[in-house]
Coordinates of C-alpha atoms in Angstrom, one line a residue:
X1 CA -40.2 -9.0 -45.2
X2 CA -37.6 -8.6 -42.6
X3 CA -39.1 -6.8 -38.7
X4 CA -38.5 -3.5 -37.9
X5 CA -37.6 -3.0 -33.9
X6 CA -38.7 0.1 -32.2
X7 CA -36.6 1.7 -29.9
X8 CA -37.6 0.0 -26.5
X9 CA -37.3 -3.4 -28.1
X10 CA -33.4 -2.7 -28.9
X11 CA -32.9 -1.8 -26.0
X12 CA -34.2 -4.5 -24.1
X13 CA -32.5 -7.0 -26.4
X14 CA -28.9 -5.4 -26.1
X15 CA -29.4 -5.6 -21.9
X16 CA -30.5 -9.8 -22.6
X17 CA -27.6 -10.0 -24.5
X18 CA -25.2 -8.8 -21.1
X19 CA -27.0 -11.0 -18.5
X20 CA -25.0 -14.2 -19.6
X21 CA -26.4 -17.3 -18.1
X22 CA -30.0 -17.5 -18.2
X23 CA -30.6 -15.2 -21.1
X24 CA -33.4 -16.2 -23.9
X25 CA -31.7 -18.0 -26.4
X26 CA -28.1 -18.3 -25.0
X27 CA -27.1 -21.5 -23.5
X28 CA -25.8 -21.5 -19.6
X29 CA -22.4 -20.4 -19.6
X30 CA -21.7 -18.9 -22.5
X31 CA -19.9 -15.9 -20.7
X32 CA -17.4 -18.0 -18.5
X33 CA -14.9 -17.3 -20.4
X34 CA -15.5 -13.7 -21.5
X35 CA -12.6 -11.8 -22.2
X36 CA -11.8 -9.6 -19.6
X37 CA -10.6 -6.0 -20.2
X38 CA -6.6 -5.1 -19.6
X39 CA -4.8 -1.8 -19.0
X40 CA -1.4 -2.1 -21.2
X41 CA -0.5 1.3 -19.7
X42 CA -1.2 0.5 -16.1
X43 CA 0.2 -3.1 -15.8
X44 CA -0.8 -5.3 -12.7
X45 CA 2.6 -7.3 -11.9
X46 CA 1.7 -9.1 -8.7
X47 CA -1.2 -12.1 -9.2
X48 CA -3.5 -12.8 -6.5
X49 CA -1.5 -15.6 -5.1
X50 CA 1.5 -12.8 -4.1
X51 CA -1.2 -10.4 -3.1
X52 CA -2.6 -13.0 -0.6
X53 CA 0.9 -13.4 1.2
X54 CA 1.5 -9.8 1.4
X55 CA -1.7 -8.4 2.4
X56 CA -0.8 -11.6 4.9
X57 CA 2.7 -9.7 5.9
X58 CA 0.7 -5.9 6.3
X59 CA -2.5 -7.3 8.3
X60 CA 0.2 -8.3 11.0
X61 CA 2.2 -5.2 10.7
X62 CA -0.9 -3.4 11.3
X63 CA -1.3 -4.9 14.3
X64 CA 2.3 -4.0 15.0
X65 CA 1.4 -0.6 14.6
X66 CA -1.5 0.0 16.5
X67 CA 0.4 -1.2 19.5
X68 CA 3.4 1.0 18.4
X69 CA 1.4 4.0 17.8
X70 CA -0.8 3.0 21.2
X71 CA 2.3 3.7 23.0
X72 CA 3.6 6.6 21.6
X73 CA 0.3 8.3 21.8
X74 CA -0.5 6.9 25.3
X75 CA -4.2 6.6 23.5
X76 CA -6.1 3.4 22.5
X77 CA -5.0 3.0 18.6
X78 CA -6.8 0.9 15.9
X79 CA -5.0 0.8 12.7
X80 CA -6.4 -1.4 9.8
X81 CA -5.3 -2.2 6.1
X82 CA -7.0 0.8 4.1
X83 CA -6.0 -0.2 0.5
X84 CA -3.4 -1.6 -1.9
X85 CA -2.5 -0.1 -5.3
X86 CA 0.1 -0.9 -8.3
X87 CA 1.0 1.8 -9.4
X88 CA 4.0 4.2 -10.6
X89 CA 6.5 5.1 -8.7
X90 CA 5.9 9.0 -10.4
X91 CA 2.3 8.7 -9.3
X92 CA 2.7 7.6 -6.0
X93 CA 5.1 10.7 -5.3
X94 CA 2.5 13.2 -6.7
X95 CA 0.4 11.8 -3.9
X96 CA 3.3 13.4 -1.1
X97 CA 2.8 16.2 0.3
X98 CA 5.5 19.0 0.6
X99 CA 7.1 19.3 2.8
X100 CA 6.7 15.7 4.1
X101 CA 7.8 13.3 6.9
X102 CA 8.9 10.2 4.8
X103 CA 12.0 7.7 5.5
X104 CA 13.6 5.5 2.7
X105 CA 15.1 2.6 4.0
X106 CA 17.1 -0.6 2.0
X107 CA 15.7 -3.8 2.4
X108 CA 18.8 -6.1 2.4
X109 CA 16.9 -9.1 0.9
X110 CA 17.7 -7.5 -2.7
X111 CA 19.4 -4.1 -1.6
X112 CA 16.4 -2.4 -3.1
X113 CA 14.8 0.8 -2.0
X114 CA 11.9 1.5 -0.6
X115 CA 9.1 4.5 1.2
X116 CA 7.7 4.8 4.7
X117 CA 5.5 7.8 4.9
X118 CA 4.1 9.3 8.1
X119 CA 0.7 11.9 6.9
X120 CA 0.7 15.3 8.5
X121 CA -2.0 14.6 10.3
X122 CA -0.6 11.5 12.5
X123 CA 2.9 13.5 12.6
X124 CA 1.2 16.8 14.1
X125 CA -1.1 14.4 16.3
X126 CA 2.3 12.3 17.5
X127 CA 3.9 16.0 18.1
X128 CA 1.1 17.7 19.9
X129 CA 1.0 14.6 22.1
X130 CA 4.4 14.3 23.1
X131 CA 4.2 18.4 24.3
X132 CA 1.3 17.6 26.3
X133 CA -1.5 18.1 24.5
X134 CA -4.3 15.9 23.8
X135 CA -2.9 13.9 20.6
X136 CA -5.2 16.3 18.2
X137 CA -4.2 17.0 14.4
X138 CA -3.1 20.7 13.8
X139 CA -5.0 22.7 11.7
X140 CA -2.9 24.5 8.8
X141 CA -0.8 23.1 5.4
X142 CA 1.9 21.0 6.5
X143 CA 5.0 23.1 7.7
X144 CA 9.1 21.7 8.2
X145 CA 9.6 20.2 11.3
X146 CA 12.1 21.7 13.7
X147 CA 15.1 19.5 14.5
X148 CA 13.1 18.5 18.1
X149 CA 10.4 17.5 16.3
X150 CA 12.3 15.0 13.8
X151 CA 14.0 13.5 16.7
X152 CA 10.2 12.6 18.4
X153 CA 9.5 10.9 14.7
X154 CA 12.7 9.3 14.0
X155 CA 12.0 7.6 17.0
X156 CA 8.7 6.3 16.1
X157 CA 9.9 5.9 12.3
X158 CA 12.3 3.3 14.1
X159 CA 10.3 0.8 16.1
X160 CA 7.7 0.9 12.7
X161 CA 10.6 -0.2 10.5
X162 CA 11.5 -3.1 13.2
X163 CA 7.9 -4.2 13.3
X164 CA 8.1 -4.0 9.4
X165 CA 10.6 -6.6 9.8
X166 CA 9.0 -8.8 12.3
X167 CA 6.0 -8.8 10.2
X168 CA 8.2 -9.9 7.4
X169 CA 10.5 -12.3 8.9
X170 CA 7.8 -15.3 8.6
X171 CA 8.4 -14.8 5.0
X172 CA 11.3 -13.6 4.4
X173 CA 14.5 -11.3 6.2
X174 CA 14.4 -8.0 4.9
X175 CA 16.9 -6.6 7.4
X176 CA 16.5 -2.7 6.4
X177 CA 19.5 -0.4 6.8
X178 CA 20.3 3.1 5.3
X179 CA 17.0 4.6 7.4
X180 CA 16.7 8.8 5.8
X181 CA 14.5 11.5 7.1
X182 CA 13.6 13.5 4.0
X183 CA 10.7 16.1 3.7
X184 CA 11.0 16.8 -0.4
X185 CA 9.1 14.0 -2.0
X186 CA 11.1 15.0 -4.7
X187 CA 14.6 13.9 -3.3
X188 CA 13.4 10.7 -2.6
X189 CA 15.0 8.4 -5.4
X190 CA 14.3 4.7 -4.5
X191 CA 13.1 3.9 -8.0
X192 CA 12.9 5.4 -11.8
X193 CA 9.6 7.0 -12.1
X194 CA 8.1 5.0 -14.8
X195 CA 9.1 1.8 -12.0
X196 CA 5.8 -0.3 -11.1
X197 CA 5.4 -0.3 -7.5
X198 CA 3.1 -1.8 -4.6
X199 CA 1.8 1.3 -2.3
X200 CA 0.3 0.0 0.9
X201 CA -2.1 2.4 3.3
X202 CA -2.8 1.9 6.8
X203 CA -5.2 4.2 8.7
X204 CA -4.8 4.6 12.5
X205 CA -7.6 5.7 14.4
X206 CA -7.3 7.4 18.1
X207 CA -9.7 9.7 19.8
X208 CA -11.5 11.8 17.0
X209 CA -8.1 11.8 14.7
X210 CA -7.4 10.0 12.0
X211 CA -3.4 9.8 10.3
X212 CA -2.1 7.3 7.4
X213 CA 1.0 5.4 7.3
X214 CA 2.3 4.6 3.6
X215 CA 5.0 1.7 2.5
X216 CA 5.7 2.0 -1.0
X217 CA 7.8 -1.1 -2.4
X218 CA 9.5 -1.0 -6.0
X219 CA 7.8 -4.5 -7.6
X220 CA 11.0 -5.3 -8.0
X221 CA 12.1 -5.6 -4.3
X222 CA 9.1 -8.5 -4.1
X223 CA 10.5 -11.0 -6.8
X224 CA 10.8 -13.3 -3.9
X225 CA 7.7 -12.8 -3.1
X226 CA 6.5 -13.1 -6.5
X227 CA 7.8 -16.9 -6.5
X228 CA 6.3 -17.9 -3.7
X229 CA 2.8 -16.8 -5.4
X230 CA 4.0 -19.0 -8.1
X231 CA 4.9 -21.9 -5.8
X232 CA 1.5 -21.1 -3.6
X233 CA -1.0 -21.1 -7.0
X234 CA 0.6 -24.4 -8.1
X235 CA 1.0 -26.4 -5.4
X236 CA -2.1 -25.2 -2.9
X237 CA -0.1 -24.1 0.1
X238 CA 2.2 -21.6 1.0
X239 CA 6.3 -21.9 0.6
X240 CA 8.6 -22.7 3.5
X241 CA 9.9 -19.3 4.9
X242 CA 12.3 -18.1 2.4
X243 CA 16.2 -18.2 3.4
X244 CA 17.8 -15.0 4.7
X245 CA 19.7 -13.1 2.3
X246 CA 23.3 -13.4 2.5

């Protein structure tokens, strides 16, 4: 006659059953190669290997713009890596304010497009500096900048995107060109929005405020990139730098 389980028995059964190695009656390492779960509709184009490099590229730029920032503000600046996310190029727009201080740019290694936003509040805290206050972010929803104010963050937007190429340049020349102010998230047309992208935050802390910079990069400006997470995962070692685009 075949046992009957009560309730607390099942349970404790089905939780033996998850803890892999180690488990009664399952030999060691029977879950090492587990299936692992995979999002069809949120695909993941860029492997470890690639990630590695670029978080490489963005921990340097970081740096880049802390001292960037440090002077603009006249303020000690920290600014780290927050996060990296693949993503849509629809969803990463959603996440734009409106109006907002963002700058497309080309990168001349594969005339792609790509996004450098400034958050509202770093741009009020850049503006409130530079009038004499004390670098503090502006209460309030974010409003259109007058001309004056533009000019003070062009000028910032321009010595970030020449970092962003230093940081680069180890890897590979991105020379950027075609640098736009535009405040519509919805004007900005650097990729299709169903186009996978790579969105990379950086927060920058000074006195009690805090402001993000965003890059966003259409995948398909990092094929180079891409290889040399190839060449990296099968030969141990990262690739020369790669060749400037001609």
């Amino acid at each position: 006659m075949s046992r009957s389980f009560s309730d607390d028995e099942l349970r404790d059964l089905i939780a033996s059953s998850g803890r892999g190695a180690g488990a009664p009656g399952r030999p060691d390492g029977a879950f090492e190669h587990a299936p692992m779960s995979y999002d069809f509709r949120r695909p993941q184009p860029i492997d470890k290997a690639a990630s590695r490099l670029i978080e490489g590229v963005h921990e340097q730029f970081a740096r880049l713009v802390s001292g960037a920032l440090g002077s603009t503000l006249r303020l000690t600046t920290d600014v780290d890596l927050a996060f990296t996310d693949q993503t849509t190029y629809s969803e990463f727009t959603l996440t734009l304010p409106s109006p907002c201080c963002a700058y497309s740019f080309v990168l001349g290694s594969t005339d792609d497009g790509a996004v450098m936003h400034l958050s509202p509040d770093l741009v009020s805290a850049v503006i409130d500096r530079s009038f004499g206050g004390k670098g503090s972010a502006l209460p309030g929803d974010p409003r259109q900048l007058t001309q004056i104010e533009t000019n003070i963050l062009n000028r910032l937007a321009n010595r970030l995107i020449s970092d962003l190429e230093t940081a680069w340049g180890p890897l590979m020349n991105i020379a950027v060109s075609d640098v736009v102010f535009e405040s519509n998230p919805e004007l900005i047309r650097v990729a299709d929005p169903s186009d996978q992208v790579l969105s990379i935050a950086f927060e920058a802390n000074f006195g009690r405020t805090t402001g993000l910079v965003q890059l966003c990069y259409p995948v398909n400006s990092l094929h180079p990139v891409l290889k040399s997470g190839g060449d990296l995962d099968q030969q141990g070692q990262p690739p020369p730098p790669l060749s400037p685009a001609l």
